[in-house]
Short mmCIF file of C-alpha atoms and ligand atoms in Angstrom, two decimals:
data_model
loop_
_atom_site.label_atom_id
_atom_site.label_comp_id
_atom_site.label_asym_id
_atom_site.label_seq_id
_atom_site.Cartn_x
_atom_site.Cartn_y
_atom_site.Cartn_z
CA MET A 31 99.52 69.27 168.65
CA HIS A 32 98.09 68.75 165.21
CA ASP A 33 97.00 71.59 163.01
CA TYR A 34 93.90 71.21 160.87
CA GLN A 35 93.13 73.53 157.93
CA LEU A 36 89.83 73.88 156.09
CA VAL A 37 90.37 73.65 152.31
CA ASP A 38 87.82 74.48 149.63
CA GLY A 39 88.15 74.70 145.85
CA ASP A 40 89.94 78.06 145.88
CA THR A 41 92.37 77.45 148.73
CA THR A 42 96.05 77.30 147.82
CA VAL A 43 97.56 74.49 149.87
CA TYR A 44 101.08 74.04 151.12
CA ARG A 45 103.05 71.22 152.69
CA ASP A 46 103.11 73.05 155.99
CA GLY A 47 102.43 69.98 158.12
CA SER A 48 98.76 70.86 158.55
CA ILE A 49 96.07 68.21 158.07
CA LYS A 50 93.59 69.43 155.48
CA LEU A 51 89.83 69.15 156.00
CA HIS A 52 87.89 69.28 152.74
CA THR A 53 84.51 70.54 151.60
CA PRO A 54 82.00 68.80 149.27
CA GLU A 55 83.96 70.30 146.34
CA GLY A 56 87.01 68.29 147.35
CA PHE A 57 84.92 65.14 147.66
CA GLU A 58 83.61 65.68 144.11
CA GLY A 59 87.14 66.22 142.78
CA MET A 60 88.47 63.11 144.54
CA ARG A 61 85.58 60.95 143.33
CA LYS A 62 86.51 61.78 139.73
CA ALA A 63 90.24 61.27 140.21
CA GLY A 64 89.73 58.10 142.24
CA ARG A 65 87.32 56.63 139.72
CA LEU A 66 89.71 57.17 136.83
CA ALA A 67 92.55 55.61 138.83
CA ALA A 68 90.39 52.57 139.56
CA GLU A 69 89.26 52.23 135.94
CA ILE A 70 92.89 52.27 134.81
CA LEU A 71 93.74 49.43 137.20
CA ASP A 72 90.65 47.56 135.94
CA ALA A 73 92.07 47.85 132.42
CA CYS A 74 95.44 46.52 133.63
CA VAL A 75 93.80 43.15 134.37
CA GLU A 76 93.76 42.46 130.61
CA LEU A 77 97.36 43.64 130.14
CA VAL A 78 99.12 41.59 132.81
CA LYS A 79 100.33 38.24 131.48
CA PRO A 80 103.59 36.35 131.08
CA GLY A 81 105.72 37.73 128.23
CA VAL A 82 104.74 41.40 128.44
CA THR A 83 107.13 44.08 129.64
CA THR A 84 106.39 46.40 132.54
CA GLY A 85 107.27 49.28 130.21
CA SER A 86 104.39 48.35 127.89
CA ILE A 87 101.96 48.43 130.82
CA ASP A 88 103.32 51.83 131.85
CA ASP A 89 102.82 53.12 128.29
CA ALA A 90 99.21 51.92 128.35
CA VAL A 91 98.63 53.58 131.75
CA ARG A 92 100.00 56.89 130.47
CA GLY A 93 97.82 56.63 127.34
CA MET A 94 94.68 56.05 129.40
CA MET A 95 95.43 59.03 131.63
CA LEU A 96 96.12 61.41 128.76
CA ASP A 97 93.03 60.17 126.85
CA ALA A 98 90.94 60.98 129.92
CA GLY A 99 92.40 64.49 130.14
CA ALA A 100 94.44 63.60 133.22
CA VAL A 101 98.17 63.83 133.89
CA PRO A 102 100.29 61.11 135.57
CA ALA A 103 101.25 62.74 138.88
CA THR A 104 104.37 60.59 139.09
CA LEU A 105 105.75 61.90 135.78
CA GLY A 106 108.51 64.29 136.80
CA TYR A 107 107.77 63.82 140.49
CA ARG A 108 111.14 64.22 142.26
CA GLY A 109 112.80 63.13 139.03
CA TYR A 110 110.65 60.01 138.54
CA ALA A 111 110.13 59.58 134.78
CA HIS A 112 107.20 57.12 134.55
CA SER A 113 103.42 57.00 134.77
CA SER A 114 103.16 54.12 137.23
CA CYS A 115 105.20 52.06 139.64
CA ILE A 116 105.31 48.32 138.93
CA SER A 117 106.76 46.21 141.73
CA ILE A 118 107.34 42.51 141.12
CA ASN A 119 107.79 39.73 143.72
CA HIS A 120 110.40 40.90 146.28
CA VAL A 121 110.09 44.53 145.16
CA ILE A 122 108.17 46.31 147.91
CA CYS A 123 107.25 49.50 146.03
CA HIS A 124 108.46 52.12 143.51
CA GLY A 125 109.50 49.52 140.93
CA ILE A 126 110.49 51.34 137.72
CA PRO A 127 108.72 50.11 134.55
CA GLY A 128 111.02 49.14 131.69
CA ASP A 129 112.30 46.15 129.69
CA LYS A 130 111.57 43.63 132.43
CA VAL A 131 109.40 40.78 131.09
CA LEU A 132 106.68 39.28 133.30
CA LYS A 133 106.99 35.54 133.83
CA ASP A 134 104.54 32.85 134.88
CA GLY A 135 104.04 32.91 138.65
CA ASP A 136 105.02 36.54 139.23
CA ILE A 137 102.98 38.66 141.62
CA LEU A 138 103.11 42.38 140.94
CA ASN A 139 101.77 45.66 142.21
CA ILE A 140 100.70 48.40 139.81
CA ASP A 141 100.41 51.84 141.44
CA VAL A 142 98.82 54.74 139.55
CA THR A 143 98.08 58.36 140.42
CA PRO A 144 96.18 60.40 137.82
CA LEU A 145 95.91 64.11 138.51
CA VAL A 146 92.38 65.12 137.47
CA ASP A 147 91.30 68.80 137.60
CA GLY A 148 93.85 69.39 140.35
CA TRP A 149 92.97 66.33 142.49
CA HIS A 150 95.09 63.19 143.03
CA GLY A 151 93.62 59.67 142.87
CA ASP A 152 96.27 57.30 144.26
CA THR A 153 95.65 53.55 144.21
CA SER A 154 97.43 50.24 143.70
CA ARG A 155 96.49 46.59 143.45
CA MET A 156 98.28 43.27 143.10
CA PHE A 157 98.08 41.27 139.87
CA TYR A 158 99.04 37.70 138.95
CA ALA A 159 101.05 36.82 135.84
CA GLY A 160 99.93 33.28 135.11
CA GLU A 161 99.60 31.13 138.20
CA PRO A 162 101.60 32.09 141.33
CA SER A 163 102.36 29.69 144.18
CA LEU A 164 99.80 29.13 146.95
CA LYS A 165 102.18 30.91 149.34
CA ALA A 166 102.29 33.97 147.10
CA LYS A 167 98.52 34.07 146.63
CA LYS A 168 97.94 33.77 150.38
CA LEU A 169 100.26 36.75 151.01
CA VAL A 170 98.31 38.78 148.45
CA GLU A 171 94.93 37.87 149.95
CA VAL A 172 96.01 38.69 153.49
CA THR A 173 97.54 42.00 152.35
CA TYR A 174 94.19 42.99 150.82
CA GLU A 175 92.48 42.04 154.09
CA CYS A 176 95.01 44.23 155.92
CA LEU A 177 94.06 47.21 153.74
CA MET A 178 90.35 46.68 154.28
CA LEU A 179 90.76 46.22 158.05
CA GLY A 180 92.80 49.44 158.11
CA ILE A 181 90.01 51.22 156.27
CA ALA A 182 87.42 49.81 158.69
CA ALA A 183 89.41 51.37 161.54
CA ALA A 184 89.40 54.79 159.81
CA GLN A 185 86.39 56.30 161.57
CA PRO A 186 85.62 59.85 162.68
CA GLY A 187 86.78 60.26 166.28
CA ALA A 188 89.25 57.37 166.05
CA ARG A 189 93.03 57.95 166.01
CA LEU A 190 95.36 57.55 163.07
CA GLY A 191 97.27 54.87 164.98
CA ASP A 192 94.16 52.68 165.09
CA ILE A 193 94.65 52.03 161.37
CA GLY A 194 98.19 50.69 161.67
CA ALA A 195 97.25 48.71 164.77
CA ALA A 196 94.49 46.90 162.84
CA ILE A 197 96.82 46.19 159.92
CA GLU A 198 99.67 44.85 162.03
CA ALA A 199 97.40 42.71 164.19
CA HIS A 200 96.12 40.93 161.09
CA ALA A 201 99.50 40.54 159.34
CA SER A 202 101.15 39.12 162.44
CA GLN A 203 98.51 36.39 162.71
CA PHE A 204 100.08 34.93 159.57
CA ARG A 205 103.65 35.66 160.73
CA TYR A 206 103.99 38.26 158.00
CA SER A 207 105.77 41.55 158.65
CA VAL A 208 104.75 45.16 158.00
CA VAL A 209 107.14 47.50 156.16
CA ARG A 210 107.92 50.63 158.23
CA GLU A 211 110.01 52.72 155.81
CA PHE A 212 107.09 53.68 153.54
CA CYS A 213 103.77 55.10 154.68
CA GLY A 214 100.37 56.20 153.49
CA HIS A 215 99.85 59.94 153.28
CA GLY A 216 97.42 62.79 153.18
CA LEU A 217 96.49 63.80 149.64
CA GLY A 218 94.08 65.93 147.67
CA LYS A 219 95.44 68.92 145.80
CA LEU A 220 98.86 67.74 147.00
CA PHE A 221 100.18 64.26 146.14
CA HIS A 222 102.00 63.64 149.42
CA ASP A 223 100.83 65.66 152.41
CA ALA A 224 100.40 65.31 156.16
CA PRO A 225 99.58 63.12 157.95
CA GLU A 226 101.94 60.20 157.52
CA VAL A 227 99.87 57.01 157.77
CA ILE A 228 102.00 54.41 159.53
CA HIS A 229 100.98 50.82 158.81
CA ALA A 230 102.25 49.36 162.09
CA ALA A 231 101.17 51.65 164.90
CA ARG A 232 99.77 51.69 168.42
CA ALA A 233 96.02 51.99 168.81
CA GLY A 234 94.90 55.23 170.41
CA THR A 235 97.96 57.20 169.22
CA GLY A 236 98.31 59.93 166.61
CA PRO A 237 95.98 62.66 165.40
CA GLU A 238 92.22 62.35 165.67
CA LEU A 239 90.46 61.40 162.44
CA ARG A 240 88.02 64.14 161.46
CA PRO A 241 85.42 64.37 158.69
CA GLY A 242 86.93 65.89 155.54
CA MET A 243 90.38 64.33 155.93
CA PHE A 244 91.69 62.64 152.76
CA PHE A 245 94.55 60.14 152.93
CA THR A 246 95.83 56.88 151.51
CA ILE A 247 96.25 53.57 153.26
CA GLU A 248 98.79 51.42 151.43
CA PRO A 249 100.20 48.60 153.57
CA MET A 250 103.26 46.74 152.31
CA ILE A 251 103.40 43.24 153.82
CA ASN A 252 106.40 40.90 153.59
CA LEU A 253 106.50 37.12 153.78
CA GLY A 254 109.79 37.41 155.68
CA LYS A 255 111.45 40.18 157.64
CA PRO A 256 110.21 43.80 157.42
CA TRP A 257 113.54 45.30 156.34
CA ALA A 258 113.70 47.26 153.11
CA LYS A 259 116.53 48.71 151.06
CA VAL A 260 116.50 51.02 148.06
CA LEU A 261 118.51 49.95 145.02
CA GLY A 262 121.12 52.08 143.26
CA ASP A 263 118.52 53.54 140.89
CA GLY A 264 117.30 55.59 143.85
CA TRP A 265 113.72 54.26 143.67
CA THR A 266 113.27 50.48 143.67
CA ALA A 267 112.61 49.32 147.24
CA VAL A 268 113.18 45.61 147.86
CA THR A 269 113.04 43.27 150.83
CA ARG A 270 116.52 42.82 152.28
CA ASP A 271 115.92 39.08 152.72
CA LYS A 272 114.49 38.79 149.15
CA SER A 273 111.18 37.52 150.52
CA LEU A 274 107.96 38.26 148.61
CA SER A 275 106.14 41.50 149.32
CA ALA A 276 102.60 42.62 148.51
CA GLN A 277 100.74 45.94 148.66
CA PHE A 278 97.29 47.41 148.04
CA GLU A 279 96.37 51.09 148.24
CA HIS A 280 93.14 53.07 148.38
CA SER A 281 92.55 56.82 148.67
CA ILE A 282 89.84 57.47 151.24
CA ALA A 283 88.01 60.24 153.08
CA ILE A 284 86.78 60.40 156.64
CA THR A 285 83.07 61.29 156.62
CA GLU A 286 80.61 62.24 159.39
CA THR A 287 79.49 58.61 159.65
CA GLY A 288 82.52 56.58 158.60
CA ASN A 289 84.62 56.75 155.48
CA GLU A 290 84.39 56.86 151.71
CA ILE A 291 86.74 54.95 149.40
CA PHE A 292 87.45 57.04 146.30
CA THR A 293 89.36 54.35 144.40
CA LYS A 294 87.08 51.31 144.59
CA SER A 295 86.91 49.25 141.40
CA PRO A 296 83.63 50.02 139.62
CA THR A 297 83.64 46.39 138.40
CA GLY A 298 84.44 44.73 141.74
CA ARG A 299 88.01 43.86 140.74
CA ASP A 300 89.70 45.23 143.87
CA CYS A 301 91.67 42.05 144.57
CA PRO A 302 92.72 39.01 142.51
CA PRO A 303 91.73 36.56 141.19
CA TYR A 304 90.14 38.83 138.58
CA VAL A 305 87.69 36.44 136.90
N1 LIG B 5 101.95 56.27 144.12
C1 LIG B 5 103.01 56.18 145.11
C2 LIG B 5 102.32 56.31 146.44
O1 LIG B 5 101.51 55.49 146.71
C3 LIG B 5 104.03 57.24 144.94
C4 LIG B 5 104.93 56.99 143.82
S1 LIG B 5 106.02 58.28 143.70
C5 LIG B 5 106.97 57.80 142.42
O2 LIG B 5 102.48 57.20 147.20
F1 LIG B 5 107.67 58.82 142.09
F2 LIG B 5 107.68 56.76 142.78
F3 LIG B 5 106.20 57.43 141.41
CO1 LIG B 6 100.22 56.69 147.96
CO1 LIG B 7 100.31 54.97 145.10
#
């Protein structure tokens, strides 16, 4: 079955497949990391506009992390050399920042993970460059609803599969599809840990959700078919049919009474339009 391990501030943790259960110390650490991650995405609202490069946004993200005494957890992670992932239009996730120039109508995801005092705050949001099509904006809105419905299903005593069931039920109402190749994940002192959070799952399946669990929910929703492929750079994941894709991500905890979102925007800018 599933192994659970109690983790406090002094515990050395390993990727041994166990699901970690955290103490108030972990909650404090994740609140700090999550808040910084959310503040950085808040600041990205001002940076995203037609004409700017994704590399310039990545530079700004790195600057904000270092200024705050944090380290970008993605920098050097499995050979990844950047401080964020920026995924535009049909890019599902893990878009590499660089010379690419944003153009009017683009939808993009910015995903950041500052490491603060040993804790990982992992979050992403969609942004609009200029004015996207109605179709694109609808996909973005529904994807945010999918994330929040997944979070609502993340309750103590529920099963992990209840989250993916809630997400898929909502996406399929709009004839959108849910990407299967990439999942949410346990996190805390580790960036990517057990359990794997599947975004299209069967209700009532998977490990029981217990207070003290920390994990991300990060549904990727496509306008077309669910199929993904990774480009030759080894990172950029795109829709095979080139249809638009959207994603939002929060880092959350299961609590005694429900859940806590560590990465909520302190200014209410969790989803566009950011007015
Ligand atoms: N932040 C991503 C996630 O949500 C992970 C990016 S790993 C990278 O899990 F190396 F691509 F940056
Ligand atoms: Co993540
Ligand atoms: Co992320």
